Short mmCIF file of C-alpha atoms in Angstrom, two decimals:
data_model
loop_
_atom_site.label_atom_id
_atom_site.label_comp_id
_atom_site.label_asym_id
_atom_site.label_seq_id
_atom_site.Cartn_x
_atom_site.Cartn_y
_atom_site.Cartn_z
CA MET A 738 48.81 116.89 64.18
CA SER A 739 45.10 116.18 64.44
CA GLN A 740 42.94 118.41 66.59
CA PRO A 741 40.02 117.33 68.77
CA SER A 742 36.77 117.18 66.84
CA VAL A 743 34.15 119.88 67.20
CA ASP A 744 31.70 116.97 67.44
CA GLU A 745 33.14 116.35 70.89
CA GLY A 746 32.30 119.94 71.89
CA PHE A 747 35.88 121.16 71.78
CA ARG A 748 37.10 123.89 69.46
CA PRO A 749 40.86 124.21 68.99
CA PRO A 750 42.34 127.65 69.82
CA GLN A 751 43.47 129.92 67.00
CA GLN A 752 46.06 132.08 68.76
CA ALA A 753 49.61 130.79 69.23
CA ARG A 754 49.62 131.54 72.96
CA SER A 755 46.38 129.62 73.44
CA ARG A 756 47.75 126.67 71.44
CA GLU A 757 50.82 126.61 73.68
CA SER A 758 48.57 126.61 76.73
CA LEU A 759 46.57 123.72 75.26
CA GLN A 760 49.72 121.68 74.70
CA LYS A 761 50.72 122.32 78.30
CA VAL A 762 47.39 120.95 79.48
CA LEU A 763 47.58 117.90 77.20
CA ALA A 764 51.15 117.14 78.29
CA ALA A 765 50.04 117.34 81.91
CA ALA A 766 47.06 115.09 81.16
CA GLU A 767 49.38 112.51 79.54
CA HIS A 768 51.66 112.62 82.58
CA VAL A 769 48.81 112.09 85.04
CA LEU A 770 47.35 109.28 82.96
CA ALA A 771 50.72 107.54 82.64
CA SER A 772 51.79 107.94 86.26
CA GLN A 773 48.49 107.56 88.11
CA GLY A 774 46.18 105.67 85.72
CA PHE A 775 42.61 106.27 84.67
CA GLU A 776 41.09 105.83 88.13
CA GLU A 777 43.12 108.74 89.52
CA PHE A 778 42.77 110.89 86.42
CA THR A 779 40.87 114.07 87.36
CA VAL A 780 40.73 117.64 86.12
CA ALA A 781 42.16 118.73 89.46
CA ALA A 782 45.15 116.37 89.09
CA VAL A 783 45.82 117.67 85.58
CA ALA A 784 45.54 121.28 86.74
CA ASP A 785 48.02 120.62 89.53
CA GLN A 786 50.48 118.98 87.15
CA ALA A 787 50.14 121.83 84.64
CA GLY A 788 50.48 124.52 87.30
CA MET A 789 47.11 125.97 86.34
CA SER A 790 43.81 126.56 88.07
CA VAL A 791 40.99 124.05 87.71
CA GLY A 792 38.86 126.86 86.33
CA ALA A 793 41.37 127.54 83.54
CA ILE A 794 41.01 123.95 82.33
CA TYR A 795 37.22 124.02 82.61
CA ARG A 796 37.19 127.13 80.45
CA ARG A 797 38.65 124.96 77.69
CA PHE A 798 37.14 121.54 78.42
CA SER A 799 33.72 120.58 79.71
CA GLY A 800 35.19 117.90 81.95
CA LYS A 801 37.31 114.77 82.31
CA ASN A 802 35.85 112.87 79.35
CA GLN A 803 36.43 115.69 76.89
CA LEU A 804 39.99 116.09 78.14
CA LEU A 805 40.60 112.37 77.68
CA TYR A 806 39.22 112.59 74.15
CA ALA A 807 41.65 115.42 73.38
CA VAL A 808 44.59 113.34 74.63
CA LYS A 809 43.46 110.35 72.59
CA ASP A 810 42.90 112.46 69.49
CA GLN A 811 46.39 113.94 69.71
CA LEU A 812 48.03 110.53 70.13
CA LEU A 813 46.07 109.07 67.23
CA GLY A 814 47.07 112.03 65.09
CA GLN A 815 50.70 111.31 65.92
CA LEU A 816 50.16 107.67 64.99
CA GLU A 817 48.63 108.61 61.63
CA SER A 818 51.37 111.09 60.74
CA GLY A 819 54.16 108.83 61.99
CA VAL A 820 52.99 105.86 59.92
CA GLY A 821 52.46 108.02 56.85
CA GLU A 822 55.93 109.56 57.07
CA ALA A 823 57.58 106.17 57.68
CA LEU A 824 55.90 104.59 54.65
CA ARG A 825 56.82 107.51 52.40
CA SER A 826 60.50 107.07 53.32
CA ALA A 827 60.49 103.24 53.41
CA GLU A 828 63.21 101.26 51.70
CA PRO A 829 62.13 99.92 48.27
CA GLY A 830 60.46 96.53 48.19
CA LEU A 831 57.99 94.61 50.29
CA ARG A 832 60.34 94.10 53.22
CA GLY A 833 61.02 97.82 53.40
CA VAL A 834 57.31 98.67 53.43
CA VAL A 835 56.36 96.07 56.05
CA ASP A 836 59.34 96.94 58.23
CA ALA A 837 58.57 100.67 58.06
CA PHE A 838 54.94 100.00 58.99
CA THR A 839 55.62 97.79 62.00
CA ARG A 840 58.40 100.02 63.29
CA ALA A 841 56.28 103.16 62.98
CA LEU A 842 53.48 101.50 64.96
CA ALA A 843 55.92 100.19 67.56
CA GLY A 844 57.67 103.54 67.87
CA THR A 845 54.50 105.47 68.61
CA PHE A 846 53.19 102.90 71.07
CA ALA A 847 56.59 102.63 72.78
CA ARG A 848 56.74 106.39 73.36
CA HIS A 849 53.26 106.38 74.88
CA ASP A 850 53.06 102.81 76.13
CA ARG A 851 51.16 103.43 79.37
CA ILE A 852 48.96 106.12 77.83
CA PHE A 853 47.61 103.92 75.06
CA SER A 854 46.87 101.06 77.42
CA GLU A 855 44.97 103.34 79.81
CA LEU A 856 42.96 104.86 76.97
CA LEU A 857 42.18 101.46 75.51
CA ASP A 858 41.05 100.23 78.91
CA SER A 859 38.98 103.25 79.85
CA GLN A 860 37.50 104.60 76.65
CA ARG A 861 35.73 101.70 75.03
CA ALA A 862 32.89 103.94 73.85
CA GLU A 863 34.23 107.49 74.05
CA GLY A 864 36.20 108.42 70.97
CA ARG A 865 35.61 105.06 69.29
CA ASP A 866 34.86 106.66 65.93
CA ARG A 867 38.09 108.67 66.13
CA GLY A 868 40.02 105.49 66.81
CA LEU A 869 38.42 103.69 63.89
CA ARG A 870 39.25 106.59 61.58
CA ALA A 871 42.88 106.38 62.63
CA LEU A 872 42.99 102.63 62.01
CA ALA A 873 41.40 103.09 58.59
CA THR A 874 43.93 105.79 57.72
CA ILE A 875 47.02 103.79 58.61
CA GLN A 876 45.63 100.68 56.90
CA ARG A 877 44.99 102.66 53.71
CA ASP A 878 48.51 104.11 53.83
CA PHE A 879 49.99 100.62 54.22
CA VAL A 880 47.95 99.17 51.35
CA ASP A 881 48.87 102.09 49.08
CA ALA A 882 52.57 101.73 49.91
CA ALA A 883 52.49 97.98 49.32
CA GLN A 884 50.71 98.19 45.95
CA PRO A 885 53.95 98.57 43.92
CA CYS A 886 55.25 95.39 45.60
CA LEU A 887 52.42 93.10 44.49
CA GLY A 888 54.80 91.11 42.28
CA GLU A 889 56.75 89.98 45.36
CA ILE A 890 53.64 88.44 46.95
CA ARG A 891 53.08 84.77 46.14
CA ARG A 892 49.55 84.44 47.45
CA ALA A 893 46.81 84.17 44.82
CA ASP A 894 44.74 87.12 46.06
CA ARG A 895 47.53 89.60 46.53
CA GLU A 896 45.50 92.69 47.37
CA GLU A 897 43.34 90.84 49.89
CA ALA A 898 46.50 89.40 51.46
CA ILE A 899 47.88 92.93 51.94
CA ARG A 900 44.69 94.11 53.62
CA MET A 901 44.58 91.01 55.80
CA MET A 902 48.16 91.49 56.88
CA SER A 903 47.68 95.17 57.67
CA ARG A 904 44.70 94.38 59.92
CA THR A 905 46.65 91.59 61.61
CA ILE A 906 49.64 93.81 62.35
CA ILE A 907 47.45 96.64 63.67
CA GLY A 908 45.38 94.24 65.75
CA SER A 909 48.49 92.67 67.25
CA CYS A 910 49.86 96.10 68.16
CA VAL A 911 46.63 97.29 69.79
CA HIS A 912 46.20 94.01 71.68
CA ARG A 913 49.78 94.17 72.92
CA ALA A 914 49.26 97.69 74.23
CA ALA A 915 46.02 96.74 75.97
CA SER A 916 47.21 93.49 77.58
CA GLY A 917 50.98 93.87 77.87
CA ARG A 918 50.94 94.85 81.55
CA PHE A 919 49.09 91.67 82.43
CA TRP A 920 50.35 89.23 79.76
CA SER A 921 53.88 90.09 78.73
CA ASP A 922 55.44 88.58 75.64
CA GLY A 923 58.94 89.33 76.93
CA LEU A 924 59.80 91.53 73.95
CA SER A 925 60.67 95.18 73.62
CA TRP A 926 58.59 97.16 71.13
CA ASP A 927 61.55 97.03 68.76
CA GLY A 928 61.67 93.25 69.16
CA TRP A 929 57.93 93.03 68.53
CA ALA A 930 58.34 95.03 65.31
CA ARG A 931 61.18 92.81 64.12
CA GLU A 932 59.34 89.53 64.79
CA THR A 933 56.06 90.84 63.36
CA THR A 934 57.80 91.92 60.16
CA GLU A 935 59.22 88.42 59.69
CA MET A 936 55.83 86.78 60.28
CA ALA A 937 54.15 89.15 57.83
CA LEU A 938 56.72 88.48 55.13
CA ALA A 939 56.41 84.73 55.66
CA TYR A 940 52.64 84.96 55.19
CA LEU A 941 52.84 87.19 52.13
CA GLY A 942 55.54 85.02 50.61
CA SER A 943 53.69 81.72 51.03
CA ALA A 944 51.89 80.23 48.05
#
């Protein structure tokens, strides 16, 4: 799991007990964000949910923005590791790789559906570099996993087609998380993954 960057002023704890305390705070922060939304997200609300004092949280975080960054960093780390693991265990062939990729994205976003949408809405500037690093990582993993399947792709520029498709899938996933509450497509995340896989394969298989 990724840890919040020291560039954000946060230094991860080294002792096991402190790491457990950090996870308790981050779990509480996720709960508050999911149940109350960004507008009601405060250090006091997180402290109350975690059963800790406000001062205990401020001893670890400088404030609300740094705490939000830590939540986002942890979720993005889970996205990176989840996609990587799914692609390493994907079924052989292009369909297996694309299916593993879309399902890994959908699985992570489904587990944290409200959290991702709140973070996407509220943190357009904060943590942007961390988000871009995560997108670059999962795109690279997808391209690497698809490389052995180039012979199954009918498009003339096979490698460019893979990169294009990875960006399209990721973009669709992020857009769905950001707008789904207001513009529903009527699908479950599993349904989105299934339909997106078929569209990707149709594109990659077209001459």
